[in-house]
CSV table of C-alpha atoms in Angstrom, one decimal:
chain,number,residue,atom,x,y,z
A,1,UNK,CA,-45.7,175.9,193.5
A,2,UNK,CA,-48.4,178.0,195.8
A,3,UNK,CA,-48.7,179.8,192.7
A,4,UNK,CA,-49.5,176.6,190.4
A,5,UNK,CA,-51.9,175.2,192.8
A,6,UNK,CA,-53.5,178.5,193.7
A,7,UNK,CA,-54.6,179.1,190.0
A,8,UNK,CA,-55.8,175.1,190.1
A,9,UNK,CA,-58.0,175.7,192.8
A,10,UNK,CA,-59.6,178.4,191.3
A,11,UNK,CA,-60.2,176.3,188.2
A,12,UNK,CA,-62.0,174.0,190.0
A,13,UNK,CA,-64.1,176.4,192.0
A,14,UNK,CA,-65.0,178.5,189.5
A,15,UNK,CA,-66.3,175.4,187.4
A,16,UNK,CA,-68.0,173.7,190.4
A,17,UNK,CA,-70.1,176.2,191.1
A,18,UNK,CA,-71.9,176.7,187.4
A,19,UNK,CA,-75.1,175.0,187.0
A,20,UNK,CA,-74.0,173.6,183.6
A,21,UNK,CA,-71.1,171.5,184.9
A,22,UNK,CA,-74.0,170.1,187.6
A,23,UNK,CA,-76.4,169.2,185.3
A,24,UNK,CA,-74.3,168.0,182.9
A,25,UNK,CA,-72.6,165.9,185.7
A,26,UNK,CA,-76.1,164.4,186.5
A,27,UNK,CA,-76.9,163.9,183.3
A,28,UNK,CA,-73.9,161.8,182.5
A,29,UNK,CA,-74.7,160.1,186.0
A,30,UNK,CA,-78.2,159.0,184.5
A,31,UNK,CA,-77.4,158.2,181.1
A,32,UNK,CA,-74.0,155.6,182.4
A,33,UNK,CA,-76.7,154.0,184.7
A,34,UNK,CA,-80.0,153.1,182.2
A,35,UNK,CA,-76.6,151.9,179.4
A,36,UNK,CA,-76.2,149.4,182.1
A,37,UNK,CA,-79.8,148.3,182.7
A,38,UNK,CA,-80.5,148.5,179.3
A,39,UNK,CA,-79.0,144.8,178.6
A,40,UNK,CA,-81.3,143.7,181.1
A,41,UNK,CA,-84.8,145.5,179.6
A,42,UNK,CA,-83.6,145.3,175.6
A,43,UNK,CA,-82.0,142.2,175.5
A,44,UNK,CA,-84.1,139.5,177.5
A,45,UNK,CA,-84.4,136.3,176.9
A,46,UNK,CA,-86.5,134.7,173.8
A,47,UNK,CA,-89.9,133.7,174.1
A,48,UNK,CA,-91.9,131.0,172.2
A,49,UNK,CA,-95.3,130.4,172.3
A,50,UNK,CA,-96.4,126.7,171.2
A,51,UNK,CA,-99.2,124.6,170.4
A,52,UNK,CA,-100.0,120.9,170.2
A,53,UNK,CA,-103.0,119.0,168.7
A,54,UNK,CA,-103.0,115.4,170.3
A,55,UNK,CA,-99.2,115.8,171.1
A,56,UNK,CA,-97.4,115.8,174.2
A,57,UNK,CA,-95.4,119.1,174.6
A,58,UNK,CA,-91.6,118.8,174.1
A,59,UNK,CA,-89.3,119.3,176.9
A,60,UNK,CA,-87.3,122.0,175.4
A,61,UNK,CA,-86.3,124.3,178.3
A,62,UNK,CA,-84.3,121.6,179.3
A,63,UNK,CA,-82.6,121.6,176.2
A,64,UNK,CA,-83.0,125.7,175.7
A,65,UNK,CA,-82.8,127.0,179.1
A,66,UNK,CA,-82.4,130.6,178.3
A,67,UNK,CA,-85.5,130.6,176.6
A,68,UNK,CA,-89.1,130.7,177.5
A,69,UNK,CA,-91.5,128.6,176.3
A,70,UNK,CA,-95.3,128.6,176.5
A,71,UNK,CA,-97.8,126.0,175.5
A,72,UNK,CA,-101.2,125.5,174.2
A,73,UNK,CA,-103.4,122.9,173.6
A,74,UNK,CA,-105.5,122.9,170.9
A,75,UNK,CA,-108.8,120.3,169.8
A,76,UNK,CA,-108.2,119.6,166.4
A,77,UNK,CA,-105.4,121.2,163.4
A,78,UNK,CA,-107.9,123.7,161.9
A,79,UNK,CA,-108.6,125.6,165.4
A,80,UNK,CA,-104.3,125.4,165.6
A,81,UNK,CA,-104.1,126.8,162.2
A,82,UNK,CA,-106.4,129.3,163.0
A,83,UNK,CA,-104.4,130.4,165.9
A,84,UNK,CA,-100.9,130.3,163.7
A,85,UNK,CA,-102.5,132.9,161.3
A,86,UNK,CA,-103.8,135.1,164.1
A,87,UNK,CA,-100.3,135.0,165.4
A,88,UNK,CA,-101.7,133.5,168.8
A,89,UNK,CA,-98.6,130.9,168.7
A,90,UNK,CA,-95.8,130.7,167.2
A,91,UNK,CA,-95.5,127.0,166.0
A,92,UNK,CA,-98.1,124.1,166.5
A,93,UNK,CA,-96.7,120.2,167.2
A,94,UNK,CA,-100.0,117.9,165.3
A,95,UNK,CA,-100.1,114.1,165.5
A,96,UNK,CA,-96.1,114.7,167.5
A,97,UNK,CA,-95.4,114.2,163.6
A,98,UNK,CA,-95.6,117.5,161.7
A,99,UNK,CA,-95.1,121.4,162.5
A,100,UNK,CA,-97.0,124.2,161.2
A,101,UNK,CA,-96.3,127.8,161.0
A,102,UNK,CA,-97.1,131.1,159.7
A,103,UNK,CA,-94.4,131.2,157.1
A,104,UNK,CA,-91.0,130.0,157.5
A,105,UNK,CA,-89.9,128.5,161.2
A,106,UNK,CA,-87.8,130.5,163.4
A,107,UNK,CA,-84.7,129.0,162.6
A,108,UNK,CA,-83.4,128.7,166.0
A,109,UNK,CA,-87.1,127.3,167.1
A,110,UNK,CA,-86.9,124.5,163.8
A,111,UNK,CA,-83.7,123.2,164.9
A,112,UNK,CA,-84.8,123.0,168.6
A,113,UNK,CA,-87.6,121.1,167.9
A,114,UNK,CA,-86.3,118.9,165.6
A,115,UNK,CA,-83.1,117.5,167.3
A,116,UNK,CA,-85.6,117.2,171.1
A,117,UNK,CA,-88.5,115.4,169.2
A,118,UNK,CA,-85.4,113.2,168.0
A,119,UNK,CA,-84.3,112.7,171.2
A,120,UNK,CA,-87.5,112.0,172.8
A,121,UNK,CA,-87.9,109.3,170.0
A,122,UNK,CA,-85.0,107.2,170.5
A,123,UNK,CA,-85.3,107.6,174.2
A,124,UNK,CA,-88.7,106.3,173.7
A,125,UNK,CA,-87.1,103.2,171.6
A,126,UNK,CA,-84.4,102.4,174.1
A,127,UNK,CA,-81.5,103.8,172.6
A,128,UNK,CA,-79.6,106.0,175.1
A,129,UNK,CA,-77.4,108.5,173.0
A,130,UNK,CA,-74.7,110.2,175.6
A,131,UNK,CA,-74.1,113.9,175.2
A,132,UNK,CA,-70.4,114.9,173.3
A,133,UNK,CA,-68.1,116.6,175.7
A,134,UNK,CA,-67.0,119.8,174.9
A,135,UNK,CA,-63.1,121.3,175.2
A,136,UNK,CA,-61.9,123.9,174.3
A,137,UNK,CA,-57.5,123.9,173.7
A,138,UNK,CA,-57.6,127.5,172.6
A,139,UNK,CA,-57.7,130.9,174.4
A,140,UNK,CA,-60.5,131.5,176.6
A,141,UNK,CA,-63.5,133.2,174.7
A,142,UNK,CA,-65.8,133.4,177.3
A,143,UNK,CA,-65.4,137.3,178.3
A,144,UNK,CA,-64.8,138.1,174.6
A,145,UNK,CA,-67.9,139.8,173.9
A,146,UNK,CA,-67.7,141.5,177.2
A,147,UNK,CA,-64.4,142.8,176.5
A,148,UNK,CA,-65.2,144.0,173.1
A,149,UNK,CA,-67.8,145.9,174.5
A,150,UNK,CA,-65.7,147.2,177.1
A,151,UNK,CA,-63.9,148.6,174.5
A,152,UNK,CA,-66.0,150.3,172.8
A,153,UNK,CA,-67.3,152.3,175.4
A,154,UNK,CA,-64.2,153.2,176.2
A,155,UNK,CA,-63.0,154.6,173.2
A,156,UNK,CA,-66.3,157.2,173.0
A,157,UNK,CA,-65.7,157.5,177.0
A,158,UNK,CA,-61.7,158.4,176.5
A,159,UNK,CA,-62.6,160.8,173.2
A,160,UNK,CA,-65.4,162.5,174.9
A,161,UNK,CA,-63.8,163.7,177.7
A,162,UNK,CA,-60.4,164.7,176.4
A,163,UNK,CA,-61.6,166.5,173.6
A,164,UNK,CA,-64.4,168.3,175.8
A,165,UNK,CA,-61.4,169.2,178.2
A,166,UNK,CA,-58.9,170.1,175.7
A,167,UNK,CA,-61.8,172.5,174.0
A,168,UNK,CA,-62.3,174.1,177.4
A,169,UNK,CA,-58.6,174.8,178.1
A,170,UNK,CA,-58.3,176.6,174.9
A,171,UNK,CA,-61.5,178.4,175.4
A,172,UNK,CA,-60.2,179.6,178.7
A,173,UNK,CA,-57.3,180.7,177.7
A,174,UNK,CA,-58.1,183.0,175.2
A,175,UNK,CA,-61.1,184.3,177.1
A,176,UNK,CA,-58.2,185.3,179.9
A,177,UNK,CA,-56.1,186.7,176.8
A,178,UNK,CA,-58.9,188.5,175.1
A,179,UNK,CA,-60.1,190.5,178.6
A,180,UNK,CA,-57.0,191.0,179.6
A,181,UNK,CA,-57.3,188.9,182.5
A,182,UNK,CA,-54.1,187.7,182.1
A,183,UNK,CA,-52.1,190.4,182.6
A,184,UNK,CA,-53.6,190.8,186.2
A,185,UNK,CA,-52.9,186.9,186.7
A,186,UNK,CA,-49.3,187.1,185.5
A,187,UNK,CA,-48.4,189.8,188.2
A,188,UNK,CA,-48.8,187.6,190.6
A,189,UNK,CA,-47.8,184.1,189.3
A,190,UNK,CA,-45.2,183.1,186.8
A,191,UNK,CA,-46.1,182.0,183.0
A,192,UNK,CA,-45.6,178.3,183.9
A,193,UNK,CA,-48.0,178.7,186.6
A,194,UNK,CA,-50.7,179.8,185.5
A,195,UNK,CA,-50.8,177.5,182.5
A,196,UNK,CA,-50.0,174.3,185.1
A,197,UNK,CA,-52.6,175.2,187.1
A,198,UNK,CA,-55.0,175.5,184.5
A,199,UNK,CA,-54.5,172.2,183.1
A,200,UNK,CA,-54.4,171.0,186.3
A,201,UNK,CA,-57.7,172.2,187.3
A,202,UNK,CA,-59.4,171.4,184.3
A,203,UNK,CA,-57.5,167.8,184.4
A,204,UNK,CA,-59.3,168.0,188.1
A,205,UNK,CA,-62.8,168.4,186.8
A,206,UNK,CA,-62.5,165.8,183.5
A,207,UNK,CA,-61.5,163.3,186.4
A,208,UNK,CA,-64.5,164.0,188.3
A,209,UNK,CA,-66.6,163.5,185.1
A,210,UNK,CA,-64.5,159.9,184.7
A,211,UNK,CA,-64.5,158.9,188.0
A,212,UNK,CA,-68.7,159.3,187.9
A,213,UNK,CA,-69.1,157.6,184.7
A,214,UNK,CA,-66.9,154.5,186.5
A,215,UNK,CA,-68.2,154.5,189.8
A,216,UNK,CA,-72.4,154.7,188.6
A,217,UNK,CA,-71.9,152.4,185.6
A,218,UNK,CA,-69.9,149.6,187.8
A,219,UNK,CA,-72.8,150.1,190.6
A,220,UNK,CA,-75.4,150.0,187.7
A,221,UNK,CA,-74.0,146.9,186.4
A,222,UNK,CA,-73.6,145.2,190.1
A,223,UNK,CA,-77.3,146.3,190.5
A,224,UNK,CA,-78.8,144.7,187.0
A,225,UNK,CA,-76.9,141.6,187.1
A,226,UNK,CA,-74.4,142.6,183.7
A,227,UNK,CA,-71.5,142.7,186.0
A,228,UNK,CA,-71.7,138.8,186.3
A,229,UNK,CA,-70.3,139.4,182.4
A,230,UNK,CA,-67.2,141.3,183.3
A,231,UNK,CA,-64.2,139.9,182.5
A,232,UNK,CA,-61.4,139.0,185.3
A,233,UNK,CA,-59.1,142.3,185.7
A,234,UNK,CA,-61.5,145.1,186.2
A,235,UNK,CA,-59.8,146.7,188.2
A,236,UNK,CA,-56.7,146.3,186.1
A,237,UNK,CA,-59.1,148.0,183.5
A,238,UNK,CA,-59.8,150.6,185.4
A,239,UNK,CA,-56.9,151.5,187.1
A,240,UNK,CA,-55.7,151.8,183.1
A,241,UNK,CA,-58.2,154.1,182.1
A,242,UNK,CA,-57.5,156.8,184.6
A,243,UNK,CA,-53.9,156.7,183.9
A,244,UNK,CA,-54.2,156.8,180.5
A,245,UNK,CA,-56.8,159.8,180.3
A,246,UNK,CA,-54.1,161.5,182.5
A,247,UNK,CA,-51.4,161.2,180.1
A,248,UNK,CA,-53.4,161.7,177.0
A,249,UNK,CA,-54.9,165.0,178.6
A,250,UNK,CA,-51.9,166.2,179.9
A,251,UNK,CA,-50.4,166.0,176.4
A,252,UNK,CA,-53.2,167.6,174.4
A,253,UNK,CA,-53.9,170.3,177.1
A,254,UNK,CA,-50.9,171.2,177.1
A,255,UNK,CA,-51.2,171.8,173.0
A,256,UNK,CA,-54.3,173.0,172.8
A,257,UNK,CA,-53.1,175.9,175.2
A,258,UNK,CA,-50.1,176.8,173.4
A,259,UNK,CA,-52.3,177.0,170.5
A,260,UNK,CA,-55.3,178.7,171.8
A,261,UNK,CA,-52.8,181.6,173.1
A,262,UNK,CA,-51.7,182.4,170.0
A,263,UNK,CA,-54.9,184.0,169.0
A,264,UNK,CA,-56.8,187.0,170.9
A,265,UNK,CA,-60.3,186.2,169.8
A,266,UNK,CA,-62.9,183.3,170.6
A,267,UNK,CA,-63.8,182.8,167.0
A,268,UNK,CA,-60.4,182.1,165.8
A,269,UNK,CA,-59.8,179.1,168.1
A,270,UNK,CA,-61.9,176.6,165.8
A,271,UNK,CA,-58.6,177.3,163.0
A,272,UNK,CA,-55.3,177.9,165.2
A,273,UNK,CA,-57.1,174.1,166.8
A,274,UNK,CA,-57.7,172.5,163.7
A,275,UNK,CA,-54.4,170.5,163.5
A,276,UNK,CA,-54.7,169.1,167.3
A,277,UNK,CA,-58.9,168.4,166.7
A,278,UNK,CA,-57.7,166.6,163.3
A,279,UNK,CA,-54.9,164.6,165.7
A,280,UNK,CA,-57.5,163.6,168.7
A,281,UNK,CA,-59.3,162.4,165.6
A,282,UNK,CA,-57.1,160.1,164.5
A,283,UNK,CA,-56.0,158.8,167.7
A,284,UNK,CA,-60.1,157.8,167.9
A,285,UNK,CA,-60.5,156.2,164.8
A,286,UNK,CA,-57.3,154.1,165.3
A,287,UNK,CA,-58.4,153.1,168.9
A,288,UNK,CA,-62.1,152.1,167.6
A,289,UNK,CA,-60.3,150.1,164.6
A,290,UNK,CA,-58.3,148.2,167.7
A,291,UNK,CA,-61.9,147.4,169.4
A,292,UNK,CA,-62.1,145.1,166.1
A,293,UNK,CA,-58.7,144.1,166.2
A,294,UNK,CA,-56.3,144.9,169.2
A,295,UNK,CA,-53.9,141.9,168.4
A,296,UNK,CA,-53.5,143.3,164.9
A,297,UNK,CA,-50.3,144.7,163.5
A,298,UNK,CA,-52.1,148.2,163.5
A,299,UNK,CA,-53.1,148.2,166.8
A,300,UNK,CA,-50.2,147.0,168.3
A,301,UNK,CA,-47.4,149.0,166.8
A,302,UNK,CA,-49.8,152.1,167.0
A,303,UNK,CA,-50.3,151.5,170.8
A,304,UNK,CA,-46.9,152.4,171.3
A,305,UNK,CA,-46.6,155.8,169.7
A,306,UNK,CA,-47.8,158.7,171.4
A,307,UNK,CA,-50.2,160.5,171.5
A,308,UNK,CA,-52.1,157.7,169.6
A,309,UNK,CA,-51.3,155.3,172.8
A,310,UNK,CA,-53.2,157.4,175.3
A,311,UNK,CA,-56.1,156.0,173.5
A,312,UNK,CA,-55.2,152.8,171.8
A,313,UNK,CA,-53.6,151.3,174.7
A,314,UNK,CA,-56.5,151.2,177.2
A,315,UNK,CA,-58.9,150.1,174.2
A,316,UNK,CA,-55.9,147.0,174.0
A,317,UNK,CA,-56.0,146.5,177.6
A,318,UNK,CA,-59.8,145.9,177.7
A,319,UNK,CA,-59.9,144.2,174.6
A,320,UNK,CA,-57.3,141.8,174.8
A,321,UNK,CA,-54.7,140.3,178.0
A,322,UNK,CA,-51.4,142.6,177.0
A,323,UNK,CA,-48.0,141.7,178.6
A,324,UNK,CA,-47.4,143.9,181.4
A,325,UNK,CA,-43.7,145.3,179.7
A,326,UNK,CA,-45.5,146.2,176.5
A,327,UNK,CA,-47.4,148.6,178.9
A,328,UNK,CA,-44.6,149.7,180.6
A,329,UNK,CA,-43.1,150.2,177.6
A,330,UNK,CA,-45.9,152.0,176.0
A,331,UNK,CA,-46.4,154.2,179.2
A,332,UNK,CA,-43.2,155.2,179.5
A,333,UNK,CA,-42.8,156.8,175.3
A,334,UNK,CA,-46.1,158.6,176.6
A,335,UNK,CA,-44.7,160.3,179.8
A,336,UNK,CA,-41.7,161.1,177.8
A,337,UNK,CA,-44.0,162.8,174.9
A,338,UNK,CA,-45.8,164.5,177.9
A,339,UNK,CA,-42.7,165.6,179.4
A,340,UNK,CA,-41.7,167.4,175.3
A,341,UNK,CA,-45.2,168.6,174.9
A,342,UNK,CA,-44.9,170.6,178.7
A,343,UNK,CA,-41.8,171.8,177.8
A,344,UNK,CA,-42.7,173.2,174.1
A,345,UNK,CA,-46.3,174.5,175.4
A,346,UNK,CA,-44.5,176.4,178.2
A,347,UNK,CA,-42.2,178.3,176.1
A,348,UNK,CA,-45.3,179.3,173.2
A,349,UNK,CA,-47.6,180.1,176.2
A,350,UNK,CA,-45.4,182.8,177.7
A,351,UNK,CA,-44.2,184.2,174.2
A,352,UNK,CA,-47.7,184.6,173.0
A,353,UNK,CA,-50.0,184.8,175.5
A,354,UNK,CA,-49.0,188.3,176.1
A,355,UNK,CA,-49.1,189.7,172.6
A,356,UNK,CA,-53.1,190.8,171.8
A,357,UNK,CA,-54.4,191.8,168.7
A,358,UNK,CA,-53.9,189.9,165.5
A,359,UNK,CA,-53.3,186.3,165.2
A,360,UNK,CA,-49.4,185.0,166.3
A,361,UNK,CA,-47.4,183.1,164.1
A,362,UNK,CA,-45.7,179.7,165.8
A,363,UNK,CA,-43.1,180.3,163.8
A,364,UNK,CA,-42.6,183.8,164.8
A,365,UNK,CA,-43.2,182.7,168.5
A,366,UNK,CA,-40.2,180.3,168.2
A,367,UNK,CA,-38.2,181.9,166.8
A,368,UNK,CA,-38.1,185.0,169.5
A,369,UNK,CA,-35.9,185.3,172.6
């Protein structure tokens, strides 16, 4: 066990200390923090600029409060006109009978003005109409949108980090196999050992990268106000996310170093990794098809079958409320396919690892004693 957690640390170390990890690290910070503000700069709220010509303005923030309005007053309808073609105002109320416009009405604008100059009509004449009450018997929608977006950024969050990782593990072992390295390292620690404490290092470092990307976009969010749109059960979410990015890297780690140490040369890992890349694949198209629909028959059978659940789970989670056994359930077929995958990875990495030169066969690396 020294062994295992000796080679970890030096994983981690060695990694802290590059300039690329840092600045990629900050980078990441930066980028997580102006997606949150962005809502807040992209998306404000609409603005209308309006005109009257002998017409009192329309109280439509009270009906549109969202929305911004600005009015003008204007002498007579040819100066108004005037200002509609110039684009100086939107719309233009004359005589509090007609509306004019450059071209077609803003549809959302049209309708606003229509039903409060209605309004202000029959409240003029008396005739007091009272608002419809509005319920809703069906599942709360309010936090859909939220949750959908959730989602998505979690499925490119998830993908992007395991498949980074993963990419690095193989990279590193086969730099180790191709020097040489490894023979120095193995006679000190044991086979298992030294591939553990690799994945565990590297499994360190993608956690780091995670942990920043949750920790500056929540505190971005809190800061711009978009946290006020987060659904109940963040921390549910969140809680989810690192568990699940544990188990999915632990399973493809494991793969992609059992893979990567059958070959002896860097630019030979891009083919013995094919199969696992094509697999990570997969398991991210599926998981963005749940974004759309996680209660679908898709999504939810697929959310149980590893490795497909280390992404399409969380992606449900965030999505959608999902009954605590079906997690359970779900986790538990994952630790068991990470549990296989250790097992099989172990027994490739110390057959191959050792034998340099031309590419090994799995088959042949099975198959020996």
């Amino acid at each position: 066990m020294n062994g295992l957690m000796l080679v970890a640390g030096r994983e981690i170390r060695t990694h802290l200390r590059t300039k690329a990890f840092l600045i990629s690290l900050a980078i990441t910070a930066v980028l997580v923090g102006a997606l949150a503000f962005a809502p807040k700069f992209l998306g404000g709220p609409e603005s209308f600029t309006l005109g009257t010509v002998h017409s009192q303005q329309l109280p439509l923030q009270a009906a549109a409060p969202d929305a911004e309005f600005e009015w003008r007053s204007f002498p007579d309808e040819e100066s108004a006109r005037k200002a509609v073609l110039a684009g100086d105002v939107d719309a233009v109320l004359v005589n509090g009978t007609k509306v004019i416009s450059d071209g077609e009405i803003d549809s959302q604008l049209g309708v606003l003005m229509q039903s409060t100059n209605r309004e202000v009509k029959l409240g003029a004449a008396g005739v007091q109409i009272p608002p419809l009450t509005m319920e809703s018997v069906g599942a709360d929608t309010r936090y859909q949108a939220a949750r959908t977006g959730i989602a998505v950024v979690l499925v490119l969050v998830l993908f992007m980090l395991i498949i980074g990782q993963v990419m690095t593990v193989a990279m590193g072992v086969v730099e180790e196999k191709g020097s040489r390295i490894v023979e120095i390292l193995l006679s000190s620690v044991r086979p298992w050992q030294l591939l553990g404490g690799k994945i565990i290092g590297l499994g360190v470092l993608g956690l780091i990268n995670l942990a920043t990307i949750i920790v500056v976009g929540l505190g971005a969010s809190f800061a711009s106000g978009f946290a006020a749109e987060f659904p109940p059960g963040m921390a549910a979410i969140v809680a989810g996310v690192l568990v699940w990015f544990v188990l999915g890297y632990a399973f493809f780690a494991t793969m992609a170093a059992a893979l990567s140490s059958l070959v002896s040369r860097q630019e030979e890992v891009g083919n013995v990794m094919s199969p696992l890349t094509m697999l990570i694949m997969a398991a991210y198209f599926v998981a963005f098809y749940a974004t759309t629909d996680p209660t679908g028959t898709v999504a939810t059978v697929v959310s149980f079958v590893p490795p497909f659940s280390s992404m399409v789970m969380p992606v449900r989670m965030a999505a959608v409320e999902v009954p605590l056994w079906e997690v359970g359930v779900s986790v538990a077929l994952m630790v068991l396919a990470v549990l296989g995958t250790l097992s099989f990875g172990a027994k490739v990495y110390e057959r191959a690892v050792l034998r340099t030169g031309a590419r090994v066969k799995l088959g042949e690396v099975l198959r020996a004693k």
